[in-house]
Short mmCIF file of N, CA and C and ligand atoms in Angstrom, two decimals:
data_model
loop_
_atom_site.label_atom_id
_atom_site.label_comp_id
_atom_site.label_asym_id
_atom_site.label_seq_id
_atom_site.Cartn_x
_atom_site.Cartn_y
_atom_site.Cartn_z
N UNK A 1 6.97 7.23 14.58
CA UNK A 1 6.30 6.19 15.30
C UNK A 1 5.81 5.08 14.47
N UNK A 2 6.05 3.75 14.85
CA UNK A 2 5.67 2.66 13.99
C UNK A 2 4.42 2.18 14.63
N UNK A 3 3.54 1.55 13.90
CA UNK A 3 2.58 0.77 14.35
C UNK A 3 3.11 -0.74 14.99
N UNK A 4 2.43 -1.39 15.84
CA UNK A 4 2.77 -2.52 16.24
C UNK A 4 2.12 -3.81 15.82
N UNK A 5 1.40 -3.57 14.50
CA UNK A 5 0.77 -4.65 14.01
C UNK A 5 1.34 -5.41 13.04
N UNK A 6 2.89 -5.33 12.95
CA UNK A 6 3.53 -6.12 11.98
C UNK A 6 3.74 -5.31 10.89
N UNK A 7 3.22 -3.99 10.91
CA UNK A 7 3.41 -3.15 9.60
C UNK A 7 4.88 -3.12 9.07
N UNK A 8 5.77 -2.96 10.05
CA UNK A 8 7.23 -2.63 9.65
C UNK A 8 7.78 -3.87 8.91
N UNK A 9 7.30 -5.00 9.15
CA UNK A 9 7.71 -6.20 8.46
C UNK A 9 7.43 -6.03 7.09
N UNK A 10 6.25 -5.64 6.53
CA UNK A 10 5.90 -5.35 5.28
C UNK A 10 6.42 -4.22 4.82
N UNK A 11 6.82 -3.27 5.50
CA UNK A 11 7.60 -1.91 5.05
C UNK A 11 9.00 -2.52 4.66
N UNK A 12 9.52 -3.40 5.35
CA UNK A 12 10.87 -3.73 4.87
C UNK A 12 10.84 -4.74 3.59
N UNK A 13 9.74 -5.63 3.58
CA UNK A 13 9.66 -6.55 2.38
C UNK A 13 9.35 -5.68 1.23
N UNK A 14 8.62 -4.53 1.22
CA UNK A 14 8.17 -3.53 0.22
C UNK A 14 9.54 -2.73 -0.17
N UNK A 15 10.31 -2.43 0.64
CA UNK A 15 11.50 -1.71 0.46
C UNK A 15 12.47 -2.55 -0.24
N UNK A 16 12.69 -3.77 0.12
CA UNK A 16 13.50 -4.82 -0.46
C UNK A 16 13.18 -5.13 -2.00
N UNK A 17 11.77 -5.45 -2.15
CA UNK A 17 11.24 -5.54 -3.51
C UNK A 17 11.58 -4.34 -4.32
N UNK A 18 11.37 -3.23 -3.67
CA UNK A 18 11.63 -1.81 -4.49
C UNK A 18 13.16 -1.86 -5.05
N UNK A 19 13.91 -2.18 -4.23
CA UNK A 19 15.39 -2.23 -4.45
C UNK A 19 15.79 -3.26 -5.70
N UNK A 20 15.08 -4.65 -5.56
CA UNK A 20 15.13 -5.43 -6.60
C UNK A 20 14.80 -4.97 -7.98
N UNK A 21 13.65 -4.31 -7.97
CA UNK A 21 13.11 -3.93 -9.25
C UNK A 21 14.01 -2.67 -9.78
N UNK A 22 14.29 -1.82 -9.01
CA UNK A 22 15.22 -0.67 -9.39
C UNK A 22 16.58 -1.18 -9.93
N UNK A 23 17.02 -2.18 -9.36
CA UNK A 23 18.35 -2.81 -9.71
C UNK A 23 18.21 -3.40 -11.09
N UNK A 24 16.87 -3.91 -11.21
CA UNK A 24 16.65 -4.71 -12.73
C UNK A 24 16.43 -3.72 -13.61
N UNK A 25 15.97 -2.40 -13.21
CA UNK A 25 15.64 -1.41 -14.25
C UNK A 25 16.88 -0.62 -14.58
N UNK A 26 17.83 -0.51 -13.42
CA UNK A 26 19.08 0.23 -13.75
C UNK A 26 19.89 -0.23 -14.61
N UNK A 27 19.98 -1.65 -14.89
CA UNK A 27 20.74 -2.21 -15.84
C UNK A 27 20.18 -1.82 -17.33
N UNK A 28 19.01 -1.48 -17.58
CA UNK A 28 18.53 -1.17 -18.64
C UNK A 28 18.30 0.39 -19.16
N UNK A 29 18.62 1.03 -18.03
CA UNK A 29 18.49 2.54 -18.24
C UNK A 29 19.12 3.09 -19.21
N UNK A 30 20.48 2.76 -19.39
CA UNK A 30 21.21 3.12 -20.62
C UNK A 30 20.67 2.79 -21.83
N UNK A 31 20.33 1.56 -22.00
CA UNK A 31 19.92 1.08 -23.21
C UNK A 31 18.61 1.76 -23.81
N UNK A 32 17.66 2.00 -22.62
CA UNK A 32 16.42 2.61 -22.85
C UNK A 32 16.58 4.17 -23.54
N UNK A 33 17.60 4.85 -22.80
CA UNK A 33 17.99 6.14 -23.17
C UNK A 33 18.41 6.27 -24.56
N UNK A 34 19.34 5.22 -24.88
CA UNK A 34 19.73 5.19 -26.41
C UNK A 34 18.70 4.96 -27.16
N UNK A 35 17.71 3.94 -26.83
CA UNK A 35 16.48 3.75 -27.71
C UNK A 35 15.60 5.06 -28.05
N UNK A 36 15.58 5.68 -26.94
CA UNK A 36 14.79 7.06 -27.00
C UNK A 36 15.43 8.01 -27.91
N UNK A 37 16.77 8.14 -27.60
CA UNK A 37 17.77 9.09 -28.55
C UNK A 37 17.60 8.50 -30.04
N UNK A 38 17.67 7.20 -30.20
CA UNK A 38 17.56 6.61 -31.55
C UNK A 38 16.22 7.12 -32.36
N UNK A 39 15.19 6.94 -31.49
CA UNK A 39 13.89 7.00 -32.14
C UNK A 39 13.65 8.50 -32.33
N UNK A 40 14.47 9.48 -31.79
CA UNK A 40 14.45 10.83 -32.09
C UNK A 40 14.71 11.10 -33.38
N UNK A 41 16.03 10.46 -33.56
CA UNK A 41 16.61 10.61 -34.94
C UNK A 41 15.87 10.02 -36.07
N UNK A 42 15.35 8.91 -35.84
CA UNK A 42 14.64 8.12 -36.87
C UNK A 42 13.72 7.01 -36.27
N UNK A 43 12.55 7.39 -36.24
CA UNK A 43 11.53 6.42 -35.59
C UNK A 43 11.51 5.06 -35.95
N UNK A 44 11.98 4.90 -37.17
CA UNK A 44 11.76 3.49 -37.88
C UNK A 44 13.04 2.63 -37.31
N UNK A 45 13.90 3.27 -36.48
CA UNK A 45 15.19 2.58 -36.19
C UNK A 45 15.08 1.63 -35.06
N UNK A 46 13.97 1.74 -34.29
CA UNK A 46 13.95 0.74 -33.10
C UNK A 46 13.64 -0.66 -33.50
N UNK A 47 14.49 -1.37 -33.07
CA UNK A 47 14.34 -2.96 -33.51
C UNK A 47 13.03 -3.46 -32.68
N UNK A 48 12.77 -4.74 -33.06
CA UNK A 48 11.72 -5.42 -32.46
C UNK A 48 12.04 -5.73 -31.03
N UNK A 49 13.42 -6.25 -31.04
CA UNK A 49 13.98 -6.46 -29.72
C UNK A 49 14.02 -5.31 -28.60
N UNK A 50 14.21 -4.15 -29.15
CA UNK A 50 14.20 -3.00 -28.14
C UNK A 50 12.68 -2.68 -27.89
N UNK A 51 11.72 -2.94 -28.75
CA UNK A 51 10.51 -2.75 -28.46
C UNK A 51 10.07 -3.63 -27.24
N UNK A 52 10.46 -4.95 -27.51
CA UNK A 52 10.05 -6.07 -26.40
C UNK A 52 10.63 -5.55 -25.08
N UNK A 53 11.91 -5.00 -25.11
CA UNK A 53 12.61 -4.57 -23.81
C UNK A 53 11.72 -3.66 -23.17
N UNK A 54 11.36 -2.71 -23.80
CA UNK A 54 10.68 -1.63 -23.30
C UNK A 54 9.36 -2.24 -22.65
N UNK A 55 8.77 -3.05 -23.40
CA UNK A 55 7.37 -3.49 -22.97
C UNK A 55 7.64 -4.30 -21.65
N UNK A 56 8.81 -5.15 -21.63
CA UNK A 56 9.27 -5.82 -20.36
C UNK A 56 9.45 -4.82 -19.10
N UNK A 57 10.10 -3.89 -19.50
CA UNK A 57 10.19 -2.88 -18.49
C UNK A 57 8.97 -2.32 -17.85
N UNK A 58 7.91 -2.16 -18.60
CA UNK A 58 6.70 -1.63 -18.24
C UNK A 58 6.23 -2.41 -16.89
N UNK A 59 6.29 -3.84 -17.03
CA UNK A 59 5.89 -4.52 -15.80
C UNK A 59 6.67 -3.98 -14.46
N UNK A 60 8.01 -3.80 -14.76
CA UNK A 60 8.62 -3.53 -13.61
C UNK A 60 8.24 -2.11 -13.05
N UNK A 61 8.12 -1.23 -14.17
CA UNK A 61 7.53 0.11 -13.74
C UNK A 61 6.39 0.07 -13.11
N UNK A 62 5.40 -0.64 -13.39
CA UNK A 62 4.11 -1.00 -12.78
C UNK A 62 4.34 -1.49 -11.50
N UNK A 63 5.30 -2.38 -11.35
CA UNK A 63 5.44 -3.02 -9.93
C UNK A 63 6.08 -1.83 -8.99
N UNK A 64 6.77 -1.10 -9.58
CA UNK A 64 7.41 0.02 -8.79
C UNK A 64 6.28 0.97 -8.11
N UNK A 65 5.34 1.18 -9.23
CA UNK A 65 4.36 2.14 -8.83
C UNK A 65 3.43 1.50 -7.72
N UNK A 66 3.08 0.24 -7.92
CA UNK A 66 2.37 -0.48 -6.77
C UNK A 66 2.88 -0.48 -5.43
N UNK A 67 4.35 -0.70 -5.56
CA UNK A 67 5.12 -0.73 -4.34
C UNK A 67 5.06 0.61 -3.63
N UNK A 68 5.08 1.71 -4.43
CA UNK A 68 4.99 3.00 -3.82
C UNK A 68 3.55 3.33 -3.23
N UNK A 69 2.59 2.84 -4.06
CA UNK A 69 1.20 2.90 -3.40
C UNK A 69 1.05 2.34 -2.11
N UNK A 70 1.48 0.91 -1.98
CA UNK A 70 1.55 0.24 -0.86
C UNK A 70 2.23 0.89 0.20
N UNK A 71 3.40 1.49 -0.15
CA UNK A 71 4.11 2.20 1.08
C UNK A 71 3.37 3.32 1.57
N UNK A 72 2.60 4.11 0.76
CA UNK A 72 1.59 5.07 0.95
C UNK A 72 0.59 4.69 1.98
N UNK A 73 -0.18 3.36 1.54
CA UNK A 73 -1.08 3.08 2.27
C UNK A 73 -0.52 2.52 3.90
N UNK A 74 0.74 2.03 3.80
CA UNK A 74 1.31 1.71 5.05
C UNK A 74 1.29 2.96 5.95
N UNK A 75 1.68 4.02 5.44
CA UNK A 75 1.93 5.18 6.02
C UNK A 75 0.54 5.75 6.57
N UNK A 76 -0.63 5.64 5.57
CA UNK A 76 -1.75 6.13 6.09
C UNK A 76 -2.47 5.09 6.95
N UNK A 77 -2.12 4.02 7.04
CA UNK A 77 -2.57 3.10 8.18
C UNK A 77 -3.70 2.22 7.68
N UNK A 78 -3.83 2.25 6.25
CA UNK A 78 -4.94 1.22 5.73
C UNK A 78 -4.22 0.24 4.97
N UNK A 79 -3.07 -0.22 5.11
CA UNK A 79 -2.45 -1.19 4.56
C UNK A 79 -2.97 -2.49 4.84
N UNK A 80 -3.04 -3.42 3.94
CA UNK A 80 -3.60 -4.80 4.33
C UNK A 80 -5.00 -4.99 4.43
N UNK A 81 -5.81 -3.97 4.01
CA UNK A 81 -7.18 -3.97 3.83
C UNK A 81 -7.72 -3.99 2.34
N UNK A 82 -8.46 -4.73 1.97
CA UNK A 82 -8.80 -5.03 0.59
C UNK A 82 -9.46 -3.51 0.18
N UNK A 83 -9.07 -3.12 -1.16
CA UNK A 83 -9.57 -1.77 -1.30
C UNK A 83 -11.19 -1.90 -1.87
N UNK A 84 -11.54 -3.12 -2.32
CA UNK A 84 -12.70 -3.46 -2.82
C UNK A 84 -13.89 -3.73 -1.87
N UNK A 85 -13.68 -4.71 -0.83
CA UNK A 85 -14.60 -5.10 -0.07
C UNK A 85 -14.18 -4.89 1.55
N UNK A 86 -13.02 -4.20 1.62
CA UNK A 86 -12.64 -3.73 2.99
C UNK A 86 -12.41 -4.80 4.01
N UNK A 87 -12.17 -6.06 3.49
CA UNK A 87 -11.82 -6.93 4.40
C UNK A 87 -10.45 -7.10 4.56
N UNK A 88 -9.95 -7.63 5.62
CA UNK A 88 -8.41 -7.75 5.69
C UNK A 88 -8.04 -8.83 4.63
N UNK A 89 -6.81 -8.48 4.12
CA UNK A 89 -6.03 -9.28 3.18
C UNK A 89 -5.13 -10.29 4.28
N UNK A 90 -5.12 -11.78 3.74
CA UNK A 90 -4.55 -12.60 4.64
C UNK A 90 -3.22 -12.21 4.64
N UNK A 91 -2.34 -12.55 5.68
CA UNK A 91 -0.95 -12.30 5.99
C UNK A 91 -0.16 -13.11 4.95
N UNK A 92 -0.62 -14.34 4.45
CA UNK A 92 0.07 -15.29 3.62
C UNK A 92 0.14 -14.60 2.24
N UNK A 93 -1.14 -13.96 1.75
CA UNK A 93 -1.06 -13.24 0.53
C UNK A 93 0.00 -11.98 0.41
N UNK A 94 -0.18 -11.16 1.74
CA UNK A 94 0.62 -9.92 1.82
C UNK A 94 2.16 -10.46 1.86
N UNK A 95 2.53 -11.69 2.37
CA UNK A 95 3.96 -11.97 2.35
C UNK A 95 4.40 -12.37 0.94
N UNK A 96 3.58 -12.81 0.20
CA UNK A 96 3.86 -13.23 -1.30
C UNK A 96 3.71 -12.04 -2.17
N UNK A 97 2.88 -11.25 -1.79
CA UNK A 97 2.54 -10.07 -2.78
C UNK A 97 2.40 -8.72 -1.93
N UNK A 98 3.61 -8.24 -1.34
CA UNK A 98 3.34 -7.07 -0.34
C UNK A 98 2.55 -6.09 -0.73
N UNK A 99 2.40 -5.83 -2.15
CA UNK A 99 1.65 -4.61 -2.83
C UNK A 99 0.32 -4.91 -2.97
N UNK A 100 -0.25 -6.07 -2.45
CA UNK A 100 -1.49 -6.49 -3.23
C UNK A 100 -2.62 -5.57 -2.39
N UNK A 101 -3.57 -5.05 -3.27
CA UNK A 101 -4.59 -4.28 -3.10
C UNK A 101 -5.88 -5.06 -2.67
N UNK A 102 -5.96 -6.18 -3.04
CA UNK A 102 -7.24 -6.96 -3.22
C UNK A 102 -7.14 -8.28 -2.36
N UNK A 103 -8.18 -8.63 -1.60
CA UNK A 103 -7.97 -10.04 -1.11
C UNK A 103 -8.06 -11.12 -1.97
N UNK A 104 -7.92 -12.15 -1.76
CA UNK A 104 -7.95 -13.43 -2.87
C UNK A 104 -9.21 -13.41 -3.50
N UNK A 105 -10.36 -13.47 -2.80
CA UNK A 105 -11.56 -13.43 -3.48
C UNK A 105 -11.93 -12.22 -4.67
N UNK A 106 -11.54 -11.06 -4.06
CA UNK A 106 -11.75 -10.06 -5.09
C UNK A 106 -10.84 -10.19 -6.18
N UNK A 107 -9.59 -10.68 -5.88
CA UNK A 107 -8.52 -10.83 -6.95
C UNK A 107 -9.10 -11.75 -8.05
N UNK A 108 -9.78 -12.82 -7.60
CA UNK A 108 -10.14 -13.84 -8.44
C UNK A 108 -11.18 -13.32 -9.47
N UNK A 109 -12.10 -12.44 -8.75
CA UNK A 109 -13.32 -11.90 -9.44
C UNK A 109 -12.73 -10.81 -10.48
N UNK A 110 -11.75 -10.17 -10.11
CA UNK A 110 -11.26 -9.14 -10.96
C UNK A 110 -10.30 -9.77 -11.97
N UNK A 111 -9.89 -10.79 -11.77
CA UNK A 111 -8.91 -11.53 -12.91
C UNK A 111 -9.70 -12.08 -14.00
N UNK A 112 -10.96 -12.47 -13.52
CA UNK A 112 -12.11 -13.06 -14.46
C UNK A 112 -12.57 -11.84 -15.11
N UNK A 113 -12.97 -10.74 -14.51
CA UNK A 113 -13.32 -9.58 -15.35
C UNK A 113 -12.31 -9.07 -16.38
N UNK A 114 -10.90 -9.04 -15.99
CA UNK A 114 -9.92 -8.70 -16.75
C UNK A 114 -9.97 -9.48 -18.05
N UNK A 115 -10.20 -10.86 -17.99
CA UNK A 115 -10.22 -11.76 -19.26
C UNK A 115 -11.30 -11.30 -19.99
N UNK A 116 -12.52 -10.84 -19.53
CA UNK A 116 -13.70 -10.33 -20.24
C UNK A 116 -13.46 -9.20 -20.98
N UNK A 117 -12.20 -8.45 -20.47
CA UNK A 117 -12.00 -7.33 -21.36
C UNK A 117 -12.35 -5.93 -20.55
N UNK A 118 -12.95 -6.11 -19.28
CA UNK A 118 -13.33 -5.10 -18.57
C UNK A 118 -12.02 -4.52 -17.65
N UNK A 119 -11.73 -3.29 -17.86
CA UNK A 119 -10.51 -2.88 -17.25
C UNK A 119 -10.43 -1.61 -16.33
N UNK A 120 -11.59 -1.43 -15.65
CA UNK A 120 -11.62 -0.36 -14.84
C UNK A 120 -10.90 -0.65 -13.35
N UNK A 121 -10.94 -1.79 -13.16
CA UNK A 121 -10.01 -2.03 -11.99
C UNK A 121 -9.21 -3.29 -12.12
N UNK A 122 -7.82 -3.11 -12.48
CA UNK A 122 -6.95 -4.15 -12.64
C UNK A 122 -6.59 -4.94 -11.45
N UNK A 123 -6.73 -6.43 -11.64
CA UNK A 123 -6.40 -7.26 -10.53
C UNK A 123 -4.94 -6.89 -10.16
N UNK A 124 -4.42 -7.46 -9.07
CA UNK A 124 -3.15 -7.28 -8.44
C UNK A 124 -2.04 -8.01 -9.29
N UNK A 125 -1.00 -7.27 -9.72
CA UNK A 125 -0.11 -7.81 -10.41
C UNK A 125 0.77 -8.78 -9.84
N UNK A 126 0.93 -10.08 -10.30
CA UNK A 126 1.79 -11.00 -9.84
C UNK A 126 3.01 -11.01 -10.31
N UNK A 127 4.09 -10.51 -9.73
CA UNK A 127 5.56 -10.63 -10.26
C UNK A 127 6.46 -11.38 -9.54
N UNK A 128 6.93 -12.13 -9.96
CA UNK A 128 7.99 -13.13 -9.26
C UNK A 128 9.17 -12.90 -9.97
N UNK A 129 10.41 -13.00 -9.20
CA UNK A 129 11.70 -12.64 -9.65
C UNK A 129 12.38 -13.96 -9.65
ZN1 ZN B 1 -11.96 -8.05 -1.19
#
């Protein structure tokens, strides 16, 4: 059974984005496996470029995790509600950022705190392809 509050629309958007991220990661899985194998043999062998690649991948892995969390919330029925203040997140924001956990106001507060170095609650990851 699907809800009739437009939830399936976001479900589709999340699955689409998930596919995009996985496709992007898939291209690099072989390289990554090789880098891991190489570092087994000789830790110092990893080039600066490879290291940067793995860091870039981290953003995609993080996005993947956020998408999965959003799909869980969708299933649990609390999707689209700010995890911080429990106000509804605007549809405009959800359309741009279907894995958003926070409303715009909380996001701005968290982003500010993030700059101060407080890291207990990370702001929503903004990822554009
Ligand atoms: Zn909020």
